[in-house]
PDB file of C-alpha atoms and ligand atoms in Angstrom:
ATOM      1  CA  MET A   1       3.197  -2.434  14.058  1.00 57.00           C
ATOM      2  CA  SER A   2       0.222  -0.223  14.532  1.00 63.00           C
ATOM      3  CA  SER A   3      -0.482   3.403  14.045  1.00 63.00           C
ATOM      4  CA  LEU A   4      -2.129   4.223  17.357  1.00 59.00           C
ATOM      5  CA  GLU A   5      -3.249   7.661  16.319  1.00 69.00           C
ATOM      6  CA  ALA A   6      -6.173   8.160  13.989  1.00 72.00           C
ATOM      7  CA  ASP A   7      -4.117  10.353  11.682  1.00 75.00           C
ATOM      8  CA  PRO A   8      -0.661   8.885  11.099  1.00 76.00           C
ATOM      9  CA  GLU A   9       0.602  11.976   9.281  1.00 76.00           C
ATOM     10  CA  VAL A  10       3.540  13.752  10.904  1.00 72.00           C
ATOM     11  CA  PRO A  11       4.364  17.434  10.440  1.00 70.00           C
ATOM     12  CA  GLY A  12       7.800  16.656   8.973  1.00 58.00           C
ATOM     13  CA  PRO A  13       8.928  20.134   7.915  1.00 50.00           C
ATOM     14  CA  ALA A  14      10.702  19.642   4.632  1.00 53.00           C
ATOM     15  CA  ARG A  15      13.950  21.446   4.004  1.00 52.00           C
ATOM     16  CA  ALA A  16      14.226  21.441   0.245  1.00 50.00           C
ATOM     17  CA  SER A  17      17.167  21.967  -2.033  1.00 57.00           C
ATOM     18  CA  SER A  18      16.831  21.978  -5.793  1.00 58.00           C
ATOM     19  CA  GLU A  19      16.878  18.199  -5.955  1.00 79.00           C
ATOM     20  CA  THR A  20      16.448  16.721  -2.490  1.00 92.00           C
ATOM     21  CA  GLU A  21      14.177  17.132   0.528  1.00 95.00           C
ATOM     22  CA  LEU A  22      15.034  16.329   4.120  1.00 95.00           C
ATOM     23  CA  LEU A  23      11.938  15.017   5.894  1.00 96.00           C
ATOM     24  CA  GLU A  24      12.656  15.494   9.585  1.00 93.00           C
ATOM     25  CA  GLY A  25      10.028  13.139  10.945  1.00 90.00           C
ATOM     26  CA  ALA A  26       8.462  13.213  14.381  1.00 92.00           C
ATOM     27  CA  PRO A  27       8.785  11.147  17.569  1.00 91.00           C
ATOM     28  CA  VAL A  28       5.748   8.951  18.246  1.00 89.00           C
ATOM     29  CA  ALA A  29       5.153   6.769  21.318  1.00 84.00           C
ATOM     30  CA  LEU A  30       3.713   3.380  20.355  1.00 78.00           C
ATOM     31  CA  GLY A  31       1.193   2.363  22.982  1.00 69.00           C
ATOM     32  CA  GLY A  32       0.800   5.849  24.392  1.00 62.00           C
ATOM     33  CA  PRO A  33       3.152   8.160  26.296  1.00 61.00           C
ATOM     34  CA  ARG A  34       4.912   5.308  28.123  1.00 63.00           C
ATOM     35  CA  GLY A  35       5.176   3.128  25.036  1.00 72.00           C
ATOM     36  CA  MET A  36       8.207   2.448  22.908  1.00 81.00           C
ATOM     37  CA  GLY A  37       9.422   5.454  20.983  1.00 87.00           C
ATOM     38  CA  VAL A  38       9.683   5.535  17.200  1.00 92.00           C
ATOM     39  CA  VAL A  39      10.548   8.226  14.666  1.00 95.00           C
ATOM     40  CA  ARG A  40       7.980   8.504  11.884  1.00 96.00           C
ATOM     41  CA  THR A  41       9.065  10.040   8.592  1.00 97.00           C
ATOM     42  CA  LEU A  42       6.218   8.852   6.326  1.00 97.00           C
ATOM     43  CA  PRO A  43       3.593  10.010   5.736  1.00 96.00           C
ATOM     44  CA  SER A  44       4.754  13.590   6.200  1.00 93.00           C
ATOM     45  CA  ARG A  45       2.400  16.451   5.536  1.00 88.00           C
ATOM     46  CA  HIS A  46       4.202  17.518   2.404  1.00 88.00           C
ATOM     47  CA  ARG A  47       5.476  14.257   0.998  1.00 95.00           C
ATOM     48  CA  ARG A  48       3.179  11.383   1.802  1.00 96.00           C
ATOM     49  CA  MET A  49       4.756   8.557  -0.215  1.00 98.00           C
ATOM     50  CA  VAL A  50       7.922   7.316  -1.921  1.00 98.00           C
ATOM     51  CA  GLY A  51       6.735   5.001  -4.679  1.00 98.00           C
ATOM     52  CA  ALA A  52       4.091   2.879  -2.957  1.00 98.00           C
ATOM     53  CA  TRP A  53       5.917   3.173   0.413  1.00 98.00           C
ATOM     54  CA  CYS A  54       3.432   5.105   2.530  1.00 98.00           C
ATOM     55  CA  PHE A  55       4.531   4.618   6.150  1.00 98.00           C
ATOM     56  CA  LEU A  56       7.937   4.500   7.805  1.00 98.00           C
ATOM     57  CA  ASP A  57       8.683   4.147  11.514  1.00 97.00           C
ATOM     58  CA  ALA A  58      12.265   3.644  12.691  1.00 97.00           C
ATOM     59  CA  TYR A  59      12.974   2.567  16.256  1.00 95.00           C
ATOM     60  CA  GLY A  60      15.929   1.913  18.464  1.00 93.00           C
ATOM     61  CA  PRO A  61      18.466   0.916  19.294  1.00 95.00           C
ATOM     62  CA  HIS A  62      16.406   0.446  22.472  1.00 94.00           C
ATOM     63  CA  ASP A  63      17.956  -1.228  25.529  1.00 93.00           C
ATOM     64  CA  LEU A  64      15.273  -3.694  26.651  1.00 92.00           C
ATOM     65  CA  THR A  65      16.704  -4.214  30.137  1.00 89.00           C
ATOM     66  CA  GLY A  66      13.809  -3.841  32.573  1.00 83.00           C
ATOM     67  CA  SER A  67      11.384  -3.139  29.742  1.00 83.00           C
ATOM     68  CA  ALA A  68       8.502  -5.120  28.286  1.00 82.00           C
ATOM     69  CA  GLY A  69       9.838  -4.204  24.855  1.00 87.00           C
ATOM     70  CA  MET A  70       7.357  -4.035  22.029  1.00 91.00           C
ATOM     71  CA  ARG A  71       3.759  -4.886  22.882  1.00 91.00           C
ATOM     72  CA  VAL A  72       1.301  -4.037  20.119  1.00 93.00           C
ATOM     73  CA  GLY A  73      -1.987  -5.868  20.621  1.00 94.00           C
ATOM     74  CA  PRO A  74      -4.251  -7.211  17.885  1.00 96.00           C
ATOM     75  CA  HIS A  75      -5.218  -4.542  15.357  1.00 96.00           C
ATOM     76  CA  PRO A  76      -6.552  -4.596  11.789  1.00 97.00           C
ATOM     77  CA  HIS A  77      -5.174  -3.507   8.408  1.00 98.00           C
ATOM     78  CA  ILE A  78      -6.647  -3.065   4.941  1.00 98.00           C
ATOM     79  CA  GLY A  79      -5.265  -2.027   1.552  1.00 98.00           C
ATOM     80  CA  LEU A  80      -1.563  -2.360   2.345  1.00 98.00           C
ATOM     81  CA  GLN A  81       1.401  -4.659   2.948  1.00 98.00           C
ATOM     82  CA  THR A  82       3.354  -4.416   6.206  1.00 98.00           C
ATOM     83  CA  VAL A  83       7.110  -4.839   5.830  1.00 98.00           C
ATOM     84  CA  SER A  84       8.902  -5.613   9.095  1.00 98.00           C
ATOM     85  CA  TRP A  85      12.703  -5.437   9.225  1.00 98.00           C
ATOM     86  CA  LEU A  86      15.052  -5.713  12.173  1.00 98.00           C
ATOM     87  CA  VAL A  87      18.614  -4.598  12.666  1.00 97.00           C
ATOM     88  CA  SER A  88      18.810  -6.031  16.172  1.00 97.00           C
ATOM     89  CA  GLY A  89      16.563  -8.164  18.383  1.00 97.00           C
ATOM     90  CA  GLU A  90      13.413 -10.182  17.794  1.00 97.00           C
ATOM     91  CA  ILE A  91       9.677  -9.568  17.297  1.00 96.00           C
ATOM     92  CA  LEU A  92       6.972 -12.206  17.433  1.00 97.00           C
ATOM     93  CA  HIS A  93       4.172 -11.800  14.880  1.00 98.00           C
ATOM     94  CA  ARG A  94       0.771 -13.496  15.216  1.00 98.00           C
ATOM     95  CA  ASP A  95      -2.060 -12.998  12.755  1.00 98.00           C
ATOM     96  CA  SER A  96      -5.679 -13.911  12.150  1.00 97.00           C
ATOM     97  CA  LEU A  97      -4.673 -16.457   9.473  1.00 97.00           C
ATOM     98  CA  GLY A  98      -2.941 -18.431  12.235  1.00 97.00           C
ATOM     99  CA  HIS A  99       0.665 -17.526  11.474  1.00 98.00           C
ATOM    100  CA  ARG A 100       3.036 -17.272  14.425  1.00 98.00           C
ATOM    101  CA  GLN A 101       6.424 -16.115  13.202  1.00 98.00           C
ATOM    102  CA  GLU A 102       9.409 -14.657  14.977  1.00 97.00           C
ATOM    103  CA  ILE A 103      11.405 -12.214  12.907  1.00 96.00           C
ATOM    104  CA  ARG A 104      15.138 -11.666  13.322  1.00 96.00           C
ATOM    105  CA  PRO A 105      17.680  -9.407  11.629  1.00 97.00           C
ATOM    106  CA  GLY A 106      18.165 -10.175   7.945  1.00 96.00           C
ATOM    107  CA  ARG A 107      14.754 -11.813   7.578  1.00 98.00           C
ATOM    108  CA  LEU A 108      11.599 -10.223   6.214  1.00 98.00           C
ATOM    109  CA  ASN A 109       8.091 -10.463   7.570  1.00 97.00           C
ATOM    110  CA  LEU A 110       5.697  -9.424   4.808  1.00 98.00           C
ATOM    111  CA  MET A 111       1.991  -9.288   5.553  1.00 98.00           C
ATOM    112  CA  THR A 112      -0.431  -8.487   2.761  1.00 98.00           C
ATOM    113  CA  ALA A 113      -3.605  -7.127   4.304  1.00 98.00           C
ATOM    114  CA  GLY A 114      -5.663  -6.888   1.126  1.00 98.00           C
ATOM    115  CA  ARG A 115      -9.322  -6.788   2.125  1.00 97.00           C
ATOM    116  CA  GLY A 116      -8.551  -7.391   5.785  1.00 98.00           C
ATOM    117  CA  ILE A 117      -6.322  -9.063   8.355  1.00 98.00           C
ATOM    118  CA  SER A 118      -5.429  -8.508  11.990  1.00 97.00           C
ATOM    119  CA  HIS A 119      -2.169  -9.144  13.813  1.00 97.00           C
ATOM    120  CA  SER A 120      -0.178  -8.531  16.984  1.00 97.00           C
ATOM    121  CA  GLU A 121       3.517  -7.854  17.495  1.00 95.00           C
ATOM    122  CA  GLU A 122       5.491  -8.366  20.679  1.00 95.00           C
ATOM    123  CA  THR A 123       8.951  -8.819  22.057  1.00 94.00           C
ATOM    124  CA  PRO A 124       9.163 -12.585  22.750  1.00 95.00           C
ATOM    125  CA  PRO A 125       9.824 -13.837  26.319  1.00 91.00           C
ATOM    126  CA  VAL A 126      13.374 -14.889  25.411  1.00 91.00           C
ATOM    127  CA  HIS A 127      15.054 -12.002  23.637  1.00 93.00           C
ATOM    128  CA  GLY A 128      18.254 -10.095  23.135  1.00 94.00           C
ATOM    129  CA  ALA A 129      19.179  -6.926  24.977  1.00 94.00           C
ATOM    130  CA  VAL A 130      18.660  -4.480  22.126  1.00 96.00           C
ATOM    131  CA  LEU A 131      15.794  -3.859  19.706  1.00 96.00           C
ATOM    132  CA  GLN A 132      16.258  -1.838  16.524  1.00 97.00           C
ATOM    133  CA  GLY A 133      14.351  -1.897  13.272  1.00 97.00           C
ATOM    134  CA  VAL A 134      11.946  -0.332  10.856  1.00 97.00           C
ATOM    135  CA  GLN A 135       8.259  -0.798  10.174  1.00 97.00           C
ATOM    136  CA  LEU A 136       7.089   0.038   6.676  1.00 98.00           C
ATOM    137  CA  TRP A 137       3.801  -0.056   4.821  1.00 98.00           C
ATOM    138  CA  VAL A 138       3.339  -0.414   1.080  1.00 98.00           C
ATOM    139  CA  ALA A 139       0.028   0.804  -0.363  1.00 98.00           C
ATOM    140  CA  LEU A 140      -1.694  -1.691  -2.646  1.00 98.00           C
ATOM    141  CA  PRO A 141      -2.895  -0.386  -6.016  1.00 98.00           C
ATOM    142  CA  GLY A 142      -6.648  -0.163  -6.558  1.00 97.00           C
ATOM    143  CA  SER A 143      -6.601  -3.287  -8.736  1.00 98.00           C
ATOM    144  CA  ASP A 144      -5.233  -5.405  -5.863  1.00 98.00           C
ATOM    145  CA  ARG A 145      -6.406  -3.679  -2.718  1.00 97.00           C
ATOM    146  CA  ASP A 146      -9.052  -6.336  -2.077  1.00 97.00           C
ATOM    147  CA  VAL A 147      -6.785  -9.387  -2.564  1.00 98.00           C
ATOM    148  CA  ALA A 148      -7.080 -12.182  -0.022  1.00 98.00           C
ATOM    149  CA  PRO A 149      -4.864 -11.535   3.006  1.00 98.00           C
ATOM    150  CA  SER A 150      -1.595 -13.454   3.252  1.00 98.00           C
ATOM    151  CA  PHE A 151       1.615 -13.631   5.256  1.00 98.00           C
ATOM    152  CA  ASP A 152       5.110 -14.561   4.107  1.00 98.00           C
ATOM    153  CA  HIS A 153       8.370 -14.961   5.972  1.00 98.00           C
ATOM    154  CA  HIS A 154      11.451 -14.614   3.782  1.00 98.00           C
ATOM    155  CA  ALA A 155      14.540 -15.979   5.507  1.00 97.00           C
ATOM    156  CA  ASP A 156      16.713 -16.178   2.402  1.00 96.00           C
ATOM    157  CA  LEU A 157      16.961 -12.798   0.695  1.00 98.00           C
ATOM    158  CA  PRO A 158      19.486 -11.920  -2.007  1.00 98.00           C
ATOM    159  CA  VAL A 159      22.630 -10.187  -0.748  1.00 97.00           C
ATOM    160  CA  LEU A 160      24.825  -8.162  -3.045  1.00 96.00           C
ATOM    161  CA  THR A 161      28.404  -7.283  -2.114  1.00 95.00           C
ATOM    162  CA  GLU A 162      30.719  -4.936  -3.953  1.00 91.00           C
ATOM    163  CA  GLY A 163      33.750  -3.297  -2.417  1.00 90.00           C
ATOM    164  CA  GLY A 164      32.687  -2.024   0.990  1.00 94.00           C
ATOM    165  CA  LEU A 165      28.971  -2.210   0.196  1.00 96.00           C
ATOM    166  CA  THR A 166      26.539  -4.951   1.145  1.00 97.00           C
ATOM    167  CA  ALA A 167      22.905  -4.725   0.023  1.00 97.00           C
ATOM    168  CA  THR A 168      20.158  -7.043   1.262  1.00 98.00           C
ATOM    169  CA  VAL A 169      17.164  -6.800  -1.060  1.00 98.00           C
ATOM    170  CA  LEU A 170      13.829  -6.900   0.801  1.00 98.00           C
ATOM    171  CA  MET A 171      11.522  -5.993  -2.069  1.00 98.00           C
ATOM    172  CA  GLY A 172      12.080  -5.535  -5.787  1.00 98.00           C
ATOM    173  CA  ASP A 173      15.623  -5.774  -7.134  1.00 96.00           C
ATOM    174  CA  VAL A 174      18.982  -4.052  -6.901  1.00 96.00           C
ATOM    175  CA  ALA A 175      21.452  -4.514  -9.767  1.00 93.00           C
ATOM    176  CA  GLY A 176      19.656  -7.682 -10.842  1.00 93.00           C
ATOM    177  CA  ALA A 177      19.472  -9.243  -7.379  1.00 96.00           C
ATOM    178  CA  ALA A 178      15.734  -9.792  -6.951  1.00 98.00           C
ATOM    179  CA  SER A 179      13.824 -10.439  -3.743  1.00 98.00           C
ATOM    180  CA  PRO A 180      11.259 -13.255  -3.818  1.00 98.00           C
ATOM    181  CA  ALA A 181       8.817 -11.051  -1.892  1.00 98.00           C
ATOM    182  CA  ARG A 182       5.589 -10.278  -3.723  1.00 98.00           C
ATOM    183  CA  CYS A 183       5.158  -6.670  -4.872  1.00 98.00           C
ATOM    184  CA  TYR A 184       2.020  -5.227  -6.451  1.00 98.00           C
ATOM    185  CA  THR A 185       3.630  -2.108  -7.945  1.00 98.00           C
ATOM    186  CA  PRO A 186       7.193  -1.541  -9.230  1.00 98.00           C
ATOM    187  CA  LEU A 187       9.252  -0.726  -6.135  1.00 98.00           C
ATOM    188  CA  VAL A 188      12.452  -1.474  -4.267  1.00 98.00           C
ATOM    189  CA  GLY A 189      13.455  -1.734  -0.625  1.00 98.00           C
ATOM    190  CA  ALA A 190      16.957  -2.670   0.502  1.00 98.00           C
ATOM    191  CA  GLU A 191      19.170  -2.506   3.571  1.00 98.00           C
ATOM    192  CA  ILE A 192      22.636  -1.293   2.699  1.00 98.00           C
ATOM    193  CA  THR A 193      25.727  -1.392   4.871  1.00 98.00           C
ATOM    194  CA  LEU A 194      28.929   0.443   4.071  1.00 98.00           C
ATOM    195  CA  ALA A 195      32.350  -0.125   5.602  1.00 98.00           C
ATOM    196  CA  ALA A 196      34.017   2.885   7.232  1.00 97.00           C
ATOM    197  CA  GLY A 197      35.122   5.343   4.582  1.00 95.00           C
ATOM    198  CA  ALA A 198      33.772   3.245   1.711  1.00 96.00           C
ATOM    199  CA  THR A 199      32.428   4.900  -1.429  1.00 96.00           C
ATOM    200  CA  SER A 200      30.110   2.942  -3.669  1.00 96.00           C
ATOM    201  CA  ARG A 201      27.877   3.606  -6.662  1.00 94.00           C
ATOM    202  CA  LEU A 202      24.448   2.052  -6.739  1.00 95.00           C
ATOM    203  CA  PRO A 203      22.512   1.697 -10.011  1.00 95.00           C
ATOM    204  CA  LEU A 204      19.064   3.322  -9.879  1.00 96.00           C
ATOM    205  CA  ARG A 205      16.046   3.416 -12.216  1.00 97.00           C
ATOM    206  CA  PRO A 206      15.400   6.919 -13.548  1.00 96.00           C
ATOM    207  CA  ASP A 207      11.644   6.253 -13.569  1.00 97.00           C
ATOM    208  CA  PHE A 208      11.671   5.506  -9.807  1.00 98.00           C
ATOM    209  CA  GLU A 209      11.682   8.084  -7.040  1.00 97.00           C
ATOM    210  CA  TYR A 210      13.957   7.236  -4.085  1.00 98.00           C
ATOM    211  CA  ALA A 211      14.628   8.052  -0.468  1.00 98.00           C
ATOM    212  CA  ILE A 212      17.266   7.051   2.067  1.00 98.00           C
ATOM    213  CA  LEU A 213      17.071   6.620   5.830  1.00 98.00           C
ATOM    214  CA  THR A 214      20.271   6.153   7.825  1.00 98.00           C
ATOM    215  CA  LEU A 215      19.934   3.645  10.675  1.00 98.00           C
ATOM    216  CA  ASP A 216      23.523   3.633  11.970  1.00 98.00           C
ATOM    217  CA  GLY A 217      26.584   5.793  11.376  1.00 97.00           C
ATOM    218  CA  ALA A 218      26.593   8.450   8.693  1.00 97.00           C
ATOM    219  CA  VAL A 219      26.456   8.418   4.913  1.00 97.00           C
ATOM    220  CA  THR A 220      27.071  11.230   2.465  1.00 97.00           C
ATOM    221  CA  VAL A 221      24.697  11.140  -0.467  1.00 95.00           C
ATOM    222  CA  ALA A 222      23.626  13.861  -2.927  1.00 88.00           C
ATOM    223  CA  ALA A 223      25.758  16.440  -1.104  1.00 89.00           C
ATOM    224  CA  THR A 224      24.010  15.682   2.206  1.00 93.00           C
ATOM    225  CA  THR A 225      25.540  13.918   5.206  1.00 95.00           C
ATOM    226  CA  LEU A 226      22.718  11.865   6.640  1.00 97.00           C
ATOM    227  CA  THR A 227      22.679  10.548  10.206  1.00 96.00           C
ATOM    228  CA  PRO A 228      19.844   8.562  11.883  1.00 96.00           C
ATOM    229  CA  GLY A 229      16.552  10.461  12.099  1.00 96.00           C
ATOM    230  CA  PRO A 230      15.387  12.201   8.935  1.00 97.00           C
ATOM    231  CA  LEU A 231      14.442  10.686   5.586  1.00 98.00           C
ATOM    232  CA  LEU A 232      16.283  12.102   2.579  1.00 98.00           C
ATOM    233  CA  TYR A 233      14.000  12.256  -0.468  1.00 97.00           C
ATOM    234  CA  LEU A 234      16.013  12.051  -3.672  1.00 97.00           C
ATOM    235  CA  GLY A 235      13.342  12.482  -6.347  1.00 96.00           C
ATOM    236  CA  SER A 236      13.519  10.650  -9.662  1.00 96.00           C
ATOM    237  CA  GLY A 237      15.589  10.868 -12.847  1.00 96.00           C
ATOM    238  CA  ARG A 238      18.768   9.355 -11.389  1.00 96.00           C
ATOM    239  CA  ALA A 239      20.597   6.456 -13.052  1.00 96.00           C
ATOM    240  CA  GLU A 240      22.940   5.926 -10.116  1.00 96.00           C
ATOM    241  CA  LEU A 241      23.694   7.100  -6.625  1.00 96.00           C
ATOM    242  CA  SER A 242      27.049   7.631  -4.970  1.00 96.00           C
ATOM    243  CA  LEU A 243      27.187   6.689  -1.295  1.00 97.00           C
ATOM    244  CA  THR A 244      30.122   7.504   0.996  1.00 97.00           C
ATOM    245  CA  ALA A 245      30.327   6.289   4.564  1.00 97.00           C
ATOM    246  CA  GLY A 246      32.002   8.163   7.374  1.00 93.00           C
ATOM    247  CA  PRO A 247      31.931   5.677  10.227  1.00 95.00           C
ATOM    248  CA  PRO A 248      30.463   2.279   9.261  1.00 97.00           C
ATOM    249  CA  ALA A 249      26.954   3.010   8.019  1.00 98.00           C
ATOM    250  CA  ARG A 250      23.666   1.185   7.692  1.00 98.00           C
ATOM    251  CA  LEU A 251      20.794   2.616   5.680  1.00 98.00           C
ATOM    252  CA  MET A 252      17.491   1.775   4.070  1.00 98.00           C
ATOM    253  CA  LEU A 253      17.003   2.508   0.381  1.00 98.00           C
ATOM    254  CA  LEU A 254      13.368   2.900  -0.616  1.00 98.00           C
ATOM    255  CA  GLY A 255      12.102   3.587  -4.106  1.00 98.00           C
ATOM    256  CA  GLY A 256       9.390   2.975  -6.601  1.00 98.00           C
ATOM    257  CA  GLU A 257       7.286   4.204  -9.436  1.00 98.00           C
ATOM    258  CA  PRO A 258       5.500   7.351  -8.228  1.00 97.00           C
ATOM    259  CA  PHE A 259       2.102   6.228  -6.921  1.00 98.00           C
ATOM    260  CA  ALA A 260      -0.605   7.796  -9.079  1.00 97.00           C
ATOM    261  CA  GLU A 261      -3.735   7.061  -7.046  1.00 98.00           C
ATOM    262  CA  LYS A 262      -5.145   9.166  -4.260  1.00 98.00           C
ATOM    263  CA  LEU A 263      -5.511   7.458  -0.884  1.00 98.00           C
ATOM    264  CA  VAL A 264      -7.144   7.894   2.465  1.00 97.00           C
ATOM    265  CA  MET A 265      -4.800   6.775   5.242  1.00 97.00           C
ATOM    266  CA  TRP A 266      -6.546   6.613   8.589  1.00 97.00           C
ATOM    267  CA  TRP A 267      -5.369   4.656  11.637  1.00 96.00           C
ATOM    268  CA  ASN A 268      -4.211   1.288  10.245  1.00 97.00           C
ATOM    269  CA  PHE A 269      -6.255   1.472   7.087  1.00 98.00           C
ATOM    270  CA  VAL A 270      -5.407   2.477   3.532  1.00 98.00           C
ATOM    271  CA  GLY A 271      -8.582   3.117   1.541  1.00 98.00           C
ATOM    272  CA  ARG A 272      -9.731   5.107  -1.435  1.00 98.00           C
ATOM    273  CA  ASP A 273     -12.412   7.191   0.235  1.00 98.00           C
ATOM    274  CA  HIS A 274     -14.110   8.007   3.524  1.00 98.00           C
ATOM    275  CA  ASP A 275     -16.621   5.182   3.179  1.00 97.00           C
ATOM    276  CA  ASP A 276     -13.860   2.543   2.830  1.00 97.00           C
ATOM    277  CA  ILE A 277     -12.584   3.644   6.213  1.00 98.00           C
ATOM    278  CA  VAL A 278     -16.043   3.750   7.814  1.00 97.00           C
ATOM    279  CA  ASP A 279     -16.738   0.199   6.600  1.00 96.00           C
ATOM    280  CA  ALA A 280     -13.394  -1.144   7.868  1.00 97.00           C
ATOM    281  CA  ARG A 281     -13.736   0.605  11.216  1.00 97.00           C
ATOM    282  CA  ARG A 282     -17.262  -0.743  11.700  1.00 96.00           C
ATOM    283  CA  ALA A 283     -16.118  -4.268  10.839  1.00 95.00           C
ATOM    284  CA  TRP A 284     -13.270  -4.074  13.383  1.00 96.00           C
ATOM    285  CA  GLU A 285     -15.448  -2.650  16.133  1.00 95.00           C
ATOM    286  CA  SER A 286     -18.239  -5.198  15.613  1.00 91.00           C
ATOM    287  CA  ASP A 287     -16.383  -8.043  13.877  1.00 68.00           C
ATOM    288  CA  ASP A 288     -19.826  -9.174  12.730  1.00 70.00           C
ATOM    289  CA  ASP A 289     -18.659 -10.047   9.214  1.00 65.00           C
ATOM    290  CA  GLY A 290     -15.469 -11.784  10.256  1.00 89.00           C
ATOM    291  CA  ARG A 291     -13.520  -9.497   7.971  1.00 95.00           C
ATOM    292  CA  PHE A 292     -10.523  -9.288  10.288  1.00 97.00           C
ATOM    293  CA  GLY A 293     -10.673 -12.713  11.931  1.00 95.00           C
ATOM    294  CA  THR A 294      -9.148 -13.302  15.364  1.00 95.00           C
ATOM    295  CA  VAL A 295      -5.562 -13.270  16.604  1.00 96.00           C
ATOM    296  CA  HIS A 296      -4.951 -16.140  19.026  1.00 96.00           C
ATOM    297  CA  GLY A 297      -2.273 -16.298  21.694  1.00 97.00           C
ATOM    298  CA  TYR A 298      -1.574 -12.648  22.406  1.00 96.00           C
ATOM    299  CA  ALA A 299      -1.833 -11.902  26.137  1.00 95.00           C
ATOM    300  CA  GLY A 300      -3.828  -8.712  25.951  1.00 94.00           C
ATOM    301  CA  PRO A 301      -6.890  -7.071  24.461  1.00 94.00           C
ATOM    302  CA  PRO A 302      -7.335  -5.943  20.864  1.00 94.00           C
ATOM    303  CA  ILE A 303      -6.693  -2.256  20.163  1.00 94.00           C
ATOM    304  CA  PRO A 304      -9.950  -0.319  19.736  1.00 95.00           C
ATOM    305  CA  ALA A 305     -10.325   1.964  16.726  1.00 96.00           C
ATOM    306  CA  PRO A 306     -10.250   5.694  17.443  1.00 96.00           C
ATOM    307  CA  PRO A 307     -13.466   7.633  16.839  1.00 96.00           C
ATOM    308  CA  MET A 308     -14.090   8.848  13.315  1.00 95.00           C
ATOM    309  CA  PRO A 309     -13.483  12.536  12.754  1.00 93.00           C
ATOM    310  CA  ILE A 310     -16.515  14.805  12.436  1.00 93.00           C
ATOM    311  CA  THR A 311     -15.588  15.804   8.901  1.00 96.00           C
ATOM    312  CA  ARG A 312     -15.278  13.434   5.956  1.00 97.00           C
ATOM    313  CA  LEU A 313     -11.796  12.102   5.209  1.00 97.00           C
ATOM    314  CA  VAL A 314     -10.344  13.496   1.999  1.00 96.00           C
ATOM    315  CA  PRO A 315      -8.328  11.338  -0.427  1.00 97.00           C
ATOM    316  CA  ARG A 316      -4.829  12.741  -0.940  1.00 96.00           C
ATOM    317  CA  GLY A 317      -2.114  12.261  -3.510  1.00 95.00           C
ATOM    318  CA  ARG A 318       1.534  11.354  -2.967  1.00 94.00           C
ATOM    319  CA  VAL A 319       2.582  14.977  -2.471  1.00 92.00           C
ATOM    320  CA  ARG A 320       1.002  18.290  -1.678  1.00 82.00           C
TER     321      ARG A 320
HETATM  322 MN1   MN B 401       0.276  -3.574  12.202  1.00 67.65          MN
END
């Protein structure tokens, strides 16, 4: 998915307690005012990252009856991995390396942009009635931000079950169940479902910071009952987490080692400074160096880059 605005940051007023923060997020229309609606919780103005997770859009459930569904034309990325995860429905991914891959619930599409890639995402012609999912970005560390671009589809992810809890591990590991997906910094991403009324304890790493987003139902965690919408930031220093479902619940657990480097996030680019962004933007607009290649098969034009701001972009840390 694409950030269609130049500045992806959302206001996200944080309501803080002593140990948690509720990041409210903001509604964003993909593809303009008539596009599909998403709720963006990262980056928020105050808390920009959780580990290396630097972007989080949740969407749906959307009824696709009479709708074109998702239509995000070819657009470029640098310096990040895109993590696409569905709860319901299908999305067709095409990229400039020639991959054409439909994603379905329980399967991971992981695209590593590195020095540059472009892709499109669309609801395929034959599709289910409902679309629901999340689009995440992981920032690459400086040592790996220029790696060659790649794309992986993981159809067989580890699933952990215990009592009323089921965890599907997208990235990193949960209680020893490790995803095969390639990570460049220590992090974890998992989808967790809880049966109605179930209480479960999840082992955490005290050196990781964590956050939880509820996708369905309601879960009580760290004295907060979380329903779909906001992202609950849990901080670090926890060895375990108690989760209690009200109605059956589905949530995303995100965590990682706090990201130490400062970044510039602009449009679909993660760079280290203003000039990284200028270079990437120029390459996309001209495509004279072939940096982003060409996406074949998408019925529509590429997405043009927004104009650069008048002032220089300032690198920012994980929190401010
Ligand atoms: Mn994208």
